[in-house]
Amino acid sequence: DHALGCLAAAEHAEAGRRLLASKDFGQARTHLEQAVQGGDGAAACLLGEMTLQGQGGIAPNQDEAAKLFQLAQSRNIICFASGR
């Protein structure tokens, strides 16, 4: 059962990454949030960056972004902010 959850998180993370690349921020947010709930560290990085920039209907929030970056770090993922 747990393996299914991990697979789903990875699938959501990948879908979120693809949507983010195509600038579909609203849909990307939905998938990335699901992936983060499933414990995906890379998705936490992407969602953190979206939160910093206020994309996908998220109000810009440094504190929330920091929490997401810390979650990613706890999963041994290093976030590199694009600085855009």
Coordinates of C-alpha atoms in Angstrom, one line a residue:
D1 CA 0.0 0.0 0.0
H2 CA 2.8 2.4 0.9
A3 CA 4.6 1.7 -2.4
L4 CA 1.5 2.7 -4.3
G5 CA 1.5 6.0 -2.4
C6 CA 5.1 6.6 -3.3
L7 CA 4.5 5.8 -7.0
A8 CA 1.5 8.2 -7.0
A9 CA 3.7 10.9 -5.5
A10 CA 6.3 10.4 -8.2
E11 CA 3.7 10.5 -10.9
H12 CA 2.2 13.7 -9.5
A13 CA 5.7 15.2 -9.2
E14 CA 6.5 14.3 -12.9
A15 CA 3.1 15.7 -14.1
G16 CA 3.7 18.9 -12.0
R17 CA 7.2 19.3 -13.5
R18 CA 5.8 19.0 -17.1
L19 CA 3.0 21.4 -16.4
L20 CA 5.4 23.9 -14.8
A21 CA 7.7 23.7 -17.8
S22 CA 4.7 24.5 -20.0
K23 CA 3.8 27.5 -17.7
D24 CA 0.4 25.9 -16.7
F25 CA 0.9 27.0 -13.1
G26 CA -2.6 26.2 -11.8
Q27 CA -2.5 22.6 -12.9
A28 CA 1.1 22.2 -11.9
R29 CA 0.3 23.4 -8.4
T30 CA -2.5 20.8 -8.0
H31 CA -0.1 17.9 -9.0
L32 CA 2.8 19.3 -6.9
E33 CA 0.7 19.6 -3.8
Q34 CA -0.4 16.0 -4.2
A35 CA 3.2 14.9 -4.7
V36 CA 4.3 16.9 -1.6
Q37 CA 1.6 15.3 0.5
G38 CA 3.1 12.0 -0.7
G39 CA 6.5 13.0 0.6
D40 CA 8.2 13.9 -2.7
G41 CA 11.1 16.2 -1.9
A42 CA 11.7 17.5 -5.5
A43 CA 8.1 18.5 -5.7
A44 CA 8.5 20.4 -2.5
C45 CA 11.3 22.4 -4.1
L46 CA 9.2 23.3 -7.1
L47 CA 6.2 24.2 -5.0
G48 CA 8.4 26.2 -2.7
E49 CA 9.7 28.2 -5.7
M50 CA 6.1 28.7 -7.0
T51 CA 5.2 29.9 -3.5
L52 CA 8.1 32.4 -3.4
Q53 CA 7.1 33.8 -6.8
G54 CA 3.3 33.7 -6.2
Q55 CA 2.5 31.4 -9.1
G56 CA -0.5 29.2 -9.7
G57 CA -2.8 31.3 -7.5
I58 CA -0.5 31.0 -4.5
A59 CA 0.0 34.2 -2.6
P60 CA 3.8 35.0 -2.4
N61 CA 4.9 33.8 1.0
Q62 CA 8.5 33.4 2.1
D63 CA 7.6 31.5 5.3
E64 CA 5.6 28.9 3.5
A65 CA 8.3 28.6 0.8
A66 CA 10.9 28.1 3.5
K67 CA 8.8 25.3 5.1
L68 CA 8.6 23.5 1.7
F69 CA 12.4 23.9 1.2
Q70 CA 13.0 22.5 4.7
L71 CA 10.7 19.5 3.8
A72 CA 12.7 18.9 0.7
Q73 CA 15.9 19.1 2.7
S74 CA 14.6 16.5 5.1
R75 CA 14.2 14.2 2.1
N76 CA 17.9 14.8 1.2
I77 CA 16.9 17.1 -1.8
I78 CA 18.8 20.3 -2.2
C79 CA 16.7 23.1 -3.8
F80 CA 18.3 25.5 -6.2
A81 CA 16.2 28.6 -6.6
S82 CA 16.2 29.8 -10.2
G83 CA 16.3 33.5 -9.1
R84 CA 13.8 34.4 -11.8

